[in-house]
PDB file of C-alpha atoms and ligand atoms in Angstrom:
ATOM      1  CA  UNK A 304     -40.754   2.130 -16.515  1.00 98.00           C
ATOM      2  CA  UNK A 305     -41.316   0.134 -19.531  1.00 98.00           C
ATOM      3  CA  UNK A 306     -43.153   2.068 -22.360  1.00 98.00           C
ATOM      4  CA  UNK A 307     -44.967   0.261 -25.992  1.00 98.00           C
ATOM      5  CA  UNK A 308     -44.077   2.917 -28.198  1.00 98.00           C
ATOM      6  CA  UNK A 309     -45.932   2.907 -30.863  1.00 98.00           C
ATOM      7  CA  UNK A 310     -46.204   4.782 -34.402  1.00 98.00           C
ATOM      8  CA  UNK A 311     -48.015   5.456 -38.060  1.00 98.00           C
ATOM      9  CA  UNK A 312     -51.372   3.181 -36.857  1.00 98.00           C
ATOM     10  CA  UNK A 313     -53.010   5.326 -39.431  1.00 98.00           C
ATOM     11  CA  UNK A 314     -56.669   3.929 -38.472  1.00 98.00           C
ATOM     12  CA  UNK A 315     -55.668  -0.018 -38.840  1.00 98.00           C
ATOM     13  CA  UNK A 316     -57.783  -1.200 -36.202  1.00 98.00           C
ATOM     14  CA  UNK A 317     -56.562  -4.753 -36.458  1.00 98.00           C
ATOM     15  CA  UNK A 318     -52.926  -4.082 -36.626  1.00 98.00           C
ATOM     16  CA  UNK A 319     -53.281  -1.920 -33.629  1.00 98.00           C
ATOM     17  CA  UNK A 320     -55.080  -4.985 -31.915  1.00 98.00           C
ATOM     18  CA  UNK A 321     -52.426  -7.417 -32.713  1.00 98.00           C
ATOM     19  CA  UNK A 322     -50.091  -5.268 -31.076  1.00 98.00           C
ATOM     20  CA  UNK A 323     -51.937  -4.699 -28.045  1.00 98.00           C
ATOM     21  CA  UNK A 324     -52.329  -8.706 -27.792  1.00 98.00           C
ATOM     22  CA  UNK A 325     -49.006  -9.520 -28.593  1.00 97.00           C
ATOM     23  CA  UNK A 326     -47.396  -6.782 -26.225  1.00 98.00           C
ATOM     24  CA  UNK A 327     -49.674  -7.178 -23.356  1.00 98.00           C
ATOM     25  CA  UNK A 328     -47.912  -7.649 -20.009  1.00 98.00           C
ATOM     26  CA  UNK A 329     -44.676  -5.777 -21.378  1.00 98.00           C
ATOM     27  CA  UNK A 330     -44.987  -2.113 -20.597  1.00 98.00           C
ATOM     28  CA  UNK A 331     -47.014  -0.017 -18.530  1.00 98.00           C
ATOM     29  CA  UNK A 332     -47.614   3.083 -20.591  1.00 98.00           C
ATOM     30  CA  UNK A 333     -48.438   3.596 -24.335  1.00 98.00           C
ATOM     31  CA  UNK A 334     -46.329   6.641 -26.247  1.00 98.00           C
ATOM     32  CA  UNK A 335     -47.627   7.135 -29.935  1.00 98.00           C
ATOM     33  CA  UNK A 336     -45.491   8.695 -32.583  1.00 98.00           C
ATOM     34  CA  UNK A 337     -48.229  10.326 -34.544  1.00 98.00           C
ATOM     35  CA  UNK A 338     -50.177   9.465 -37.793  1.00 98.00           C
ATOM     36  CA  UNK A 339     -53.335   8.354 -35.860  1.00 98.00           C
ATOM     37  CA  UNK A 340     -55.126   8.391 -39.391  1.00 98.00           C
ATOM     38  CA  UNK A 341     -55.093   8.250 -42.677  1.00 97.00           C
ATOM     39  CA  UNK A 342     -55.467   5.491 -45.375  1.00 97.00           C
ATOM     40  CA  UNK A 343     -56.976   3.050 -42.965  1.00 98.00           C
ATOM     41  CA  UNK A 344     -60.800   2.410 -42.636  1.00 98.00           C
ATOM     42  CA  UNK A 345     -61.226   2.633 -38.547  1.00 98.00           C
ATOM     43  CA  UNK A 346     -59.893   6.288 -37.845  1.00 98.00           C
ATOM     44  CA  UNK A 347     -62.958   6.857 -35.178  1.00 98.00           C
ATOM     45  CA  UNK A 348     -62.165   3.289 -33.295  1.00 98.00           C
ATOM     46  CA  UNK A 349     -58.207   4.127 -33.241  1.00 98.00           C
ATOM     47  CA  UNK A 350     -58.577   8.091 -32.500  1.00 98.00           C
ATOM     48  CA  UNK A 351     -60.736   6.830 -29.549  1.00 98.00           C
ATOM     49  CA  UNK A 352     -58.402   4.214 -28.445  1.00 98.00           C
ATOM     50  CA  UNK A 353     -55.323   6.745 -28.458  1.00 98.00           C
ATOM     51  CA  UNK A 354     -57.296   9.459 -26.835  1.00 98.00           C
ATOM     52  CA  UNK A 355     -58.346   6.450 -23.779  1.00 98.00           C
ATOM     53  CA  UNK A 356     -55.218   4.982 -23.678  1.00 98.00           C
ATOM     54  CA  UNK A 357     -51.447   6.722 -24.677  1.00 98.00           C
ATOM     55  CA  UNK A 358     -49.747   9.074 -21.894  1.00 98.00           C
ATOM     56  CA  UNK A 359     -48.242  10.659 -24.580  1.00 98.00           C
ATOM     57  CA  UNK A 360     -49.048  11.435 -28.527  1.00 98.00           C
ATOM     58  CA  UNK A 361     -48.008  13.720 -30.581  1.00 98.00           C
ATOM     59  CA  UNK A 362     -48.848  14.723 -34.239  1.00 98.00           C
ATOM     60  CA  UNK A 363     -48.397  12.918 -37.926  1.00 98.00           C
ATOM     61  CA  UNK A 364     -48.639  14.908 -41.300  1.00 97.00           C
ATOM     62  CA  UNK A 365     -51.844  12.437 -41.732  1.00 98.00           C
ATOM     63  CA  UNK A 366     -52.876  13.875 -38.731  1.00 98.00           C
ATOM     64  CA  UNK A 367     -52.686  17.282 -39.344  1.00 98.00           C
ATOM     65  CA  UNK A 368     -53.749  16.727 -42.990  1.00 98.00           C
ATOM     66  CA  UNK A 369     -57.188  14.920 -41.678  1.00 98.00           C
ATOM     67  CA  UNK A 370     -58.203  17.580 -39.100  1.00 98.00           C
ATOM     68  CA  UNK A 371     -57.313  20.848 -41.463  1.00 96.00           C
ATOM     69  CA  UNK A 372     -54.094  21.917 -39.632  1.00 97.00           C
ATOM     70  CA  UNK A 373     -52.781  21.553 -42.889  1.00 95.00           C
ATOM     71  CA  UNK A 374     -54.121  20.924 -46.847  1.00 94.00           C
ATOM     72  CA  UNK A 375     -52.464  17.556 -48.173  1.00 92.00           C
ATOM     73  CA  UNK A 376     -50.736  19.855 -50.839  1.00 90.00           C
ATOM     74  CA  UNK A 377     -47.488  17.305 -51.013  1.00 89.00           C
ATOM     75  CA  UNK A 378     -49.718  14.088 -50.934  1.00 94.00           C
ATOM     76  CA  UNK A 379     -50.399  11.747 -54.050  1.00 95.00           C
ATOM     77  CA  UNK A 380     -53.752  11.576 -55.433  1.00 95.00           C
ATOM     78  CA  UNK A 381     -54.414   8.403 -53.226  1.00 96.00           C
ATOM     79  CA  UNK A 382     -53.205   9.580 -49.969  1.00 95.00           C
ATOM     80  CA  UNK A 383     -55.177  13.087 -50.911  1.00 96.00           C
ATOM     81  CA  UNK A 384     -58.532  10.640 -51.493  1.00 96.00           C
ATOM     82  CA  UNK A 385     -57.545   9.401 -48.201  1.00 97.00           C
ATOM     83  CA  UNK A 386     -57.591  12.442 -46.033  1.00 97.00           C
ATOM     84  CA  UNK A 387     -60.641  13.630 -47.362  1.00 97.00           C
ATOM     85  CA  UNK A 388     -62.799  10.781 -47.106  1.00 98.00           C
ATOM     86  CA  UNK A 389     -61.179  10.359 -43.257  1.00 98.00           C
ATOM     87  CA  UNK A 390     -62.080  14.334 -42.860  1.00 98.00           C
ATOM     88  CA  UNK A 391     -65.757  13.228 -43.590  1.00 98.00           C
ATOM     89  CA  UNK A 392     -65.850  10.117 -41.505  1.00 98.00           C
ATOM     90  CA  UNK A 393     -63.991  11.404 -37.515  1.00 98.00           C
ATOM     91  CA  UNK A 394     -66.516  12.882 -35.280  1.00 98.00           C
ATOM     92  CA  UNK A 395     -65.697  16.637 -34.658  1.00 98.00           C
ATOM     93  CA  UNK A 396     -64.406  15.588 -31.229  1.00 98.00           C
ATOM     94  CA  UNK A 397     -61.795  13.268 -33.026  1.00 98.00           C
ATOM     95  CA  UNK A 398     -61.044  16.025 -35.366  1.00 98.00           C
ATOM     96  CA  UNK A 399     -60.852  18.633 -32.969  1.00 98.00           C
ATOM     97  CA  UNK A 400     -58.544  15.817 -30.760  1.00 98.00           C
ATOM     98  CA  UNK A 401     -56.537  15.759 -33.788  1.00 98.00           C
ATOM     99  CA  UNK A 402     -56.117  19.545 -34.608  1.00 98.00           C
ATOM    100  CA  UNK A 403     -54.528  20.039 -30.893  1.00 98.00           C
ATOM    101  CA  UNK A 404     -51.851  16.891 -30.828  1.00 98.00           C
ATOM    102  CA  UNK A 405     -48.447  18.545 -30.324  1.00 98.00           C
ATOM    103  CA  UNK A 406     -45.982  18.652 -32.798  1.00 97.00           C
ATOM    104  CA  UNK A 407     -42.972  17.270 -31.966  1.00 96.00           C
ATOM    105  CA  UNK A 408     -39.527  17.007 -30.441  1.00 98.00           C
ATOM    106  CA  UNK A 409     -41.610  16.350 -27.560  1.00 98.00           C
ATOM    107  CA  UNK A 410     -39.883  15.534 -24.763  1.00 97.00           C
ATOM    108  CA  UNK A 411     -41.030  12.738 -22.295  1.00 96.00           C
ATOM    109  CA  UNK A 412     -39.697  10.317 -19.208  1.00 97.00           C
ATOM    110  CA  UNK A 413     -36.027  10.916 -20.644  1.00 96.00           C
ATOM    111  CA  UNK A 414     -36.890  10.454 -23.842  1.00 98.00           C
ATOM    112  CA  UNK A 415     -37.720  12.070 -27.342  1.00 98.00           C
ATOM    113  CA  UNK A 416     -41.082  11.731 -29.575  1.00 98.00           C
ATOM    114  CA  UNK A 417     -40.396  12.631 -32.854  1.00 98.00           C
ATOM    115  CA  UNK A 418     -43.019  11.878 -36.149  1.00 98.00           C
ATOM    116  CA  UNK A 419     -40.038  13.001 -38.795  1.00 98.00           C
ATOM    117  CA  UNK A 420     -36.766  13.565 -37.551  1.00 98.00           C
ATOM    118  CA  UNK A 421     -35.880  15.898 -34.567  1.00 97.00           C
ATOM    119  CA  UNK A 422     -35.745  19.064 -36.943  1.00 97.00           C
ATOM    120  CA  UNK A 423     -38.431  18.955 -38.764  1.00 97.00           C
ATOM    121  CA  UNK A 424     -41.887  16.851 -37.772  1.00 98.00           C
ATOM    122  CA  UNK A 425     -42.036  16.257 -41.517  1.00 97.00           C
ATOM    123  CA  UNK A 426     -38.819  14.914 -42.313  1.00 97.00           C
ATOM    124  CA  UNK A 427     -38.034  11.146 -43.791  1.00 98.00           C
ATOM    125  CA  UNK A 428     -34.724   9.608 -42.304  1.00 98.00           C
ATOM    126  CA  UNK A 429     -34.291   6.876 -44.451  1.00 97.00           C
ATOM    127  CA  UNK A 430     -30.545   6.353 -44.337  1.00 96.00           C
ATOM    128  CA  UNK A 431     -27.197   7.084 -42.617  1.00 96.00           C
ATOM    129  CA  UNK A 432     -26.628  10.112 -44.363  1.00 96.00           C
ATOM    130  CA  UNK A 433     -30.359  11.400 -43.405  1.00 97.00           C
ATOM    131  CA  UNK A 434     -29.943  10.759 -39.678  1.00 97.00           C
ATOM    132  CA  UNK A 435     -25.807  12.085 -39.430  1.00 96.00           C
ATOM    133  CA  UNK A 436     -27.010  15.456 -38.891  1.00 96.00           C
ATOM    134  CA  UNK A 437     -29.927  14.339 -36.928  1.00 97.00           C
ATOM    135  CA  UNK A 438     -27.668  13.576 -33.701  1.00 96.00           C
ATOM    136  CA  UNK A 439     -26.585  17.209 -32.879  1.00 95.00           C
ATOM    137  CA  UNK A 440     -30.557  17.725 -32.915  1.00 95.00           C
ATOM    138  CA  UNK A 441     -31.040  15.017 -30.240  1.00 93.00           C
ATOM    139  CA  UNK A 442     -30.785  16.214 -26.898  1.00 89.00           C
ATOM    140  CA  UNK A 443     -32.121  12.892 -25.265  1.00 95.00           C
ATOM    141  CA  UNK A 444     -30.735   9.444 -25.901  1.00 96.00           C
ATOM    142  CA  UNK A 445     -33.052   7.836 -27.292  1.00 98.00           C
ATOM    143  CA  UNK A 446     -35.478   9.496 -29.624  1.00 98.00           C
ATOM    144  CA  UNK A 447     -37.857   7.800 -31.002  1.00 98.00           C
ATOM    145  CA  UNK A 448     -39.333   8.520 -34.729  1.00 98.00           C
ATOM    146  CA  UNK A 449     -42.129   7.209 -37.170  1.00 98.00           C
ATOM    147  CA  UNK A 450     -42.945   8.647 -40.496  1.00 98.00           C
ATOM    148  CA  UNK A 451     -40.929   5.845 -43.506  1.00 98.00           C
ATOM    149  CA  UNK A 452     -42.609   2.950 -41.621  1.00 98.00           C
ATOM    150  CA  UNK A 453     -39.318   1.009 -41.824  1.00 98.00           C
ATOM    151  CA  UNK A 454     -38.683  -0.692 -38.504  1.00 97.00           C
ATOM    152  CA  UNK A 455     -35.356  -0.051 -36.941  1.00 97.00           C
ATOM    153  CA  UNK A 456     -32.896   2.914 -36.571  1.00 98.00           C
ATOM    154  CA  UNK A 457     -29.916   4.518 -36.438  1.00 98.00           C
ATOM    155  CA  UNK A 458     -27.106   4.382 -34.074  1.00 97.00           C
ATOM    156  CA  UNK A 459     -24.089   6.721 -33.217  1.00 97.00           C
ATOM    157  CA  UNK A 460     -21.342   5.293 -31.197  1.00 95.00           C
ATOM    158  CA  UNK A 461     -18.996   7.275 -29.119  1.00 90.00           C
ATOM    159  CA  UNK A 462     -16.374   6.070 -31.764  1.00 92.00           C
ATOM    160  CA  UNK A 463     -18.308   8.409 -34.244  1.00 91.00           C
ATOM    161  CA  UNK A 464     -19.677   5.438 -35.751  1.00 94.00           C
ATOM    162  CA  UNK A 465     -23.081   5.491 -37.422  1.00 95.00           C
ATOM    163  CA  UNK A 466     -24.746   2.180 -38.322  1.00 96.00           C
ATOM    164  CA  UNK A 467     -28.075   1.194 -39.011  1.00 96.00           C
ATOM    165  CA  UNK A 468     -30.288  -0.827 -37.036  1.00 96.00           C
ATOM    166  CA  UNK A 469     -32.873  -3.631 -38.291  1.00 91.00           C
ATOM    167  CA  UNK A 470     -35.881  -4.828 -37.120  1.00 88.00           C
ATOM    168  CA  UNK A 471     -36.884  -8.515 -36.881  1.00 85.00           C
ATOM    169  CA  UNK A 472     -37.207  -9.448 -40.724  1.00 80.00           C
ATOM    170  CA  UNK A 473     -41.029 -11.545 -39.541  1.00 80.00           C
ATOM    171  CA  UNK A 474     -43.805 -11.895 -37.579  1.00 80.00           C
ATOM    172  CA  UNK A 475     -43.249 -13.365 -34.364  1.00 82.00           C
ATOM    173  CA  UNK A 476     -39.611 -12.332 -33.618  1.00 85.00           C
ATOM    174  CA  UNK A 477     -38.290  -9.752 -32.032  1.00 91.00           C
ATOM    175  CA  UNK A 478     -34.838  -7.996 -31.687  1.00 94.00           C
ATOM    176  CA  UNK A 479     -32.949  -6.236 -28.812  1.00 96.00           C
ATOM    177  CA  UNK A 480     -30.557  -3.774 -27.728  1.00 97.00           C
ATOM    178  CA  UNK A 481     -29.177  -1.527 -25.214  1.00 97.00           C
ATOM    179  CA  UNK A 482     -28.705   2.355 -27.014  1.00 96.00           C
ATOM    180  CA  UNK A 483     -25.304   3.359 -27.389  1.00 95.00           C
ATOM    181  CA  UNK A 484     -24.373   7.015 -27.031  1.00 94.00           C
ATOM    182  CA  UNK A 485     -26.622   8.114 -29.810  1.00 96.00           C
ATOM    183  CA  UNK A 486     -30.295   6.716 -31.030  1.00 97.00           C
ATOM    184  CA  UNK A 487     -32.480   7.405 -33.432  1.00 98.00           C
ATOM    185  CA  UNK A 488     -35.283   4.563 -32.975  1.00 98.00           C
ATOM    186  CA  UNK A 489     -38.296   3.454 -35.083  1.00 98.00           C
ATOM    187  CA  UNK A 490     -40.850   1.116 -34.000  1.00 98.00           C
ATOM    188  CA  UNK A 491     -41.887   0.679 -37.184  1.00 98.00           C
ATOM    189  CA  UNK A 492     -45.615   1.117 -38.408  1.00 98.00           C
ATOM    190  CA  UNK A 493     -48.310  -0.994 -36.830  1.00 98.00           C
ATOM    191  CA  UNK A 494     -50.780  -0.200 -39.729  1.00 98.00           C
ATOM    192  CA  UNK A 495     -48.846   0.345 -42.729  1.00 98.00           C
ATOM    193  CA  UNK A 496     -45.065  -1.183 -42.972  1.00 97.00           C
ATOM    194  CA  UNK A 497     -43.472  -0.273 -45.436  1.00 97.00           C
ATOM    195  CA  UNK A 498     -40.094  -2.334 -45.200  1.00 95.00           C
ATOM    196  CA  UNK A 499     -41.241  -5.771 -47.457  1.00 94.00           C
ATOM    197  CA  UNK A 500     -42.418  -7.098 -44.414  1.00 95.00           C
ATOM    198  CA  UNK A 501     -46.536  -7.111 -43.785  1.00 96.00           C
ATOM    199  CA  UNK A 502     -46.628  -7.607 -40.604  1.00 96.00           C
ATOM    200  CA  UNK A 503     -47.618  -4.849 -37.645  1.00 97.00           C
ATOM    201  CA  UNK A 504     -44.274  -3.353 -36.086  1.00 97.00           C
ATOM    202  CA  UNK A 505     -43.806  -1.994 -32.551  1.00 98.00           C
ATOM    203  CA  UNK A 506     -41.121  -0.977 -29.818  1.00 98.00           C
ATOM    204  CA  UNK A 507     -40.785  -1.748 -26.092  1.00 98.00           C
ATOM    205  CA  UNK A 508     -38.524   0.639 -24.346  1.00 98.00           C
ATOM    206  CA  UNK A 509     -37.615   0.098 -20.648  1.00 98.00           C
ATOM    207  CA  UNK A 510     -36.328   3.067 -19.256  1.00 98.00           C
ATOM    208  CA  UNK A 511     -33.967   1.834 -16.307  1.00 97.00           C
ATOM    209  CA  UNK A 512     -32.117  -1.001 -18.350  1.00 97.00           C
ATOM    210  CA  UNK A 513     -32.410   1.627 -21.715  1.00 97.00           C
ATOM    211  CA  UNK A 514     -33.077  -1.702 -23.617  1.00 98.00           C
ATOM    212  CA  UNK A 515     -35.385  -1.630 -26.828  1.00 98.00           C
ATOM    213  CA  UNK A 516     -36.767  -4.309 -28.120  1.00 97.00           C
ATOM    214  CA  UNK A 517     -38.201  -4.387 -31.440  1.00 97.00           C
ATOM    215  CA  UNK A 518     -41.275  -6.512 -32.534  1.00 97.00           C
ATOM    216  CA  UNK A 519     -43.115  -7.628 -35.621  1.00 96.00           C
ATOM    217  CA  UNK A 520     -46.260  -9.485 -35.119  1.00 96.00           C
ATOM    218  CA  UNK A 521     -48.923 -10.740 -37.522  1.00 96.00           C
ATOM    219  CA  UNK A 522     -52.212  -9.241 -37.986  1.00 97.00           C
ATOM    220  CA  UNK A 523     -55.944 -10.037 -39.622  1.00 98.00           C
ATOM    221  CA  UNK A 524     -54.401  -7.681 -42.675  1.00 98.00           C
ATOM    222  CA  UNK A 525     -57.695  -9.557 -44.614  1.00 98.00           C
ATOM    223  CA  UNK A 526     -60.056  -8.313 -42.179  1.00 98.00           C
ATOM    224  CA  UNK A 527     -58.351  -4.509 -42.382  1.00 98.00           C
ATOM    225  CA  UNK A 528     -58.336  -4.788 -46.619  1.00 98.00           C
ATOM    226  CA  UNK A 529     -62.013  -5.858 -47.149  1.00 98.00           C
ATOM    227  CA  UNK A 530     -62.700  -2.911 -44.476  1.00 98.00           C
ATOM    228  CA  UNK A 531     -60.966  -0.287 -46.732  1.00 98.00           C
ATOM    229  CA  UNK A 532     -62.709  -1.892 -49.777  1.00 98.00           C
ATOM    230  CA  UNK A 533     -66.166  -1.434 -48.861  1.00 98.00           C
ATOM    231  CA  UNK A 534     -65.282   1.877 -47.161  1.00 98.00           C
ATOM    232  CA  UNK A 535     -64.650   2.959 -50.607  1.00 97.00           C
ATOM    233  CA  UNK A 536     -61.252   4.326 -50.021  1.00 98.00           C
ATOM    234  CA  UNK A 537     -58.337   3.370 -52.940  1.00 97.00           C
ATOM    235  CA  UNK A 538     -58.372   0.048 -53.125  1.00 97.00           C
ATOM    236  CA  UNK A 539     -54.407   0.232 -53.679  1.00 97.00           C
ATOM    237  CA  UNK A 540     -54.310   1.341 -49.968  1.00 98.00           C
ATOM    238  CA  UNK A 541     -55.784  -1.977 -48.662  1.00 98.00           C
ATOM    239  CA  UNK A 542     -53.742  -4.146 -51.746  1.00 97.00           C
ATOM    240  CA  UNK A 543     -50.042  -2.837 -50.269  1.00 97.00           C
ATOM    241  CA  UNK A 544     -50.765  -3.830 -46.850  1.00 98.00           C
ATOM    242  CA  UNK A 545     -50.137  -7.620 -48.574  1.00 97.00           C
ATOM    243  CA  UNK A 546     -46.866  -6.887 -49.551  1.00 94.00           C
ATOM    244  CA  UNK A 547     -45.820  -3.999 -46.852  1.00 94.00           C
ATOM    245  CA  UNK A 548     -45.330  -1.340 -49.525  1.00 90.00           C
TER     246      UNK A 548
HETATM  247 ZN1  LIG B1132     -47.342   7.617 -41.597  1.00 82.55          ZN
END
């Protein structure tokens, strides 16, 4: 089976439809890491989408922030302006789609969902010494994370050799690899990298060869900014998506 995995859209319609168009004919099922919402200016059209399309989904902080599982007491005053202004705009059967996403490890086709890290939903692994202890916590090989938006990974050999993994460094390219004993594996964000690279990230995972592929692939980020504009949201939410910050 060959999955598009596919994380942190956070309601960026038209990275999620790059993705779709550039992916299409690669996979047969969608898995979605969580952060459905937040920052973006489409969080009805891409709740919709995930609820119509993903065989699996489970929960961001954004997500759980948006619907009132949670109050965004650790977010900045931006990303707080965010969630209530996306509160205000889902329908209540969006919200109340929200408000019942799992929380993950979440276990699926021989694989792991994970939005933070496999002990803790809300966890960043940014670096080596983030995901080290992360590998006792990962009974399937691989899981899959979200949550930094930074395309790529880590990898644990059978050596007891960590290294990290990299995404393609632009739009259009892609990079592959078969997962050693141990991986931790991020599609990256396909609404809001955050590696120095603007365009929209995703994964392909085919289960039989246990080859990922990782993609970046340009997006109308122009269209998606003057949305977030005349939503009235932050403007600094549409200006990083130039600069994937
Ligand atoms: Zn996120």
């Amino acid at each position: 089976m060959r999955y598009l995995i596919i994380s942190d859209i956070h309601a960026n319609w038209e990275g999620l439809q790059a993705v779709l168009a550039d992916s299409e004919g690669k996979y047969e099922k969608i898995c979605c890491l969580g952060d459905v919402v937040g920052y973006g200016a489409d969080p009805n059209l891409v709740t919709d989408w995930v609820r119509e399309n993903c065989v699996a989904v489970i929960r961001g902080n954004h997500d759980k922030a948006c619907s009132g599982v949670e109050e965004p007491d650790g977010f900045n005053d931006i990303a707080r302006a965010a969630v209530q202004w996306t509160r205000d705009e889902l329908t209540p059967e969006n919200l109340e789609y929200l408000r019942e996403l799992p929380k993950g490890p979440y276990e699926f086709d021989g694989f792991t969902m994970v939005h933070g890290s496999p002990m803790d939903e809300d966890e960043y692994v940014i670096d080596v010494y983030d995901a080290i202890p992360q590998f006792a916590f990962a009974i399937t090989n691989p899981v899959f994370f979200g949550h930094t938006h930074v395309q790529g990974g880590f990898a644990l050999t059978g050596m007891g050799t960590v290294f990290p993994r990299r995404g393609p460094l632009q739009g259009g390219e892609s990079a592959s690899f078969e997962v050693v004993d141990k991986e931790l594996v991020n599609p990256g964000s396909a609404g809001q990298p955050r590696d120095a690279i603007w365009e929209a990230g995703y994964a392909i995972y085919e289960t039989e060869s246990r080859v990922v592929t990782l993609v970046r692939v340009e997006y109308d980020v122009l269209a998606a900014q003057t949305k977030i504009r005349e939503a009235g949201l932050p403007s600094a939410l549409a200006d990083r998506l130039s600069f994937g910050r």
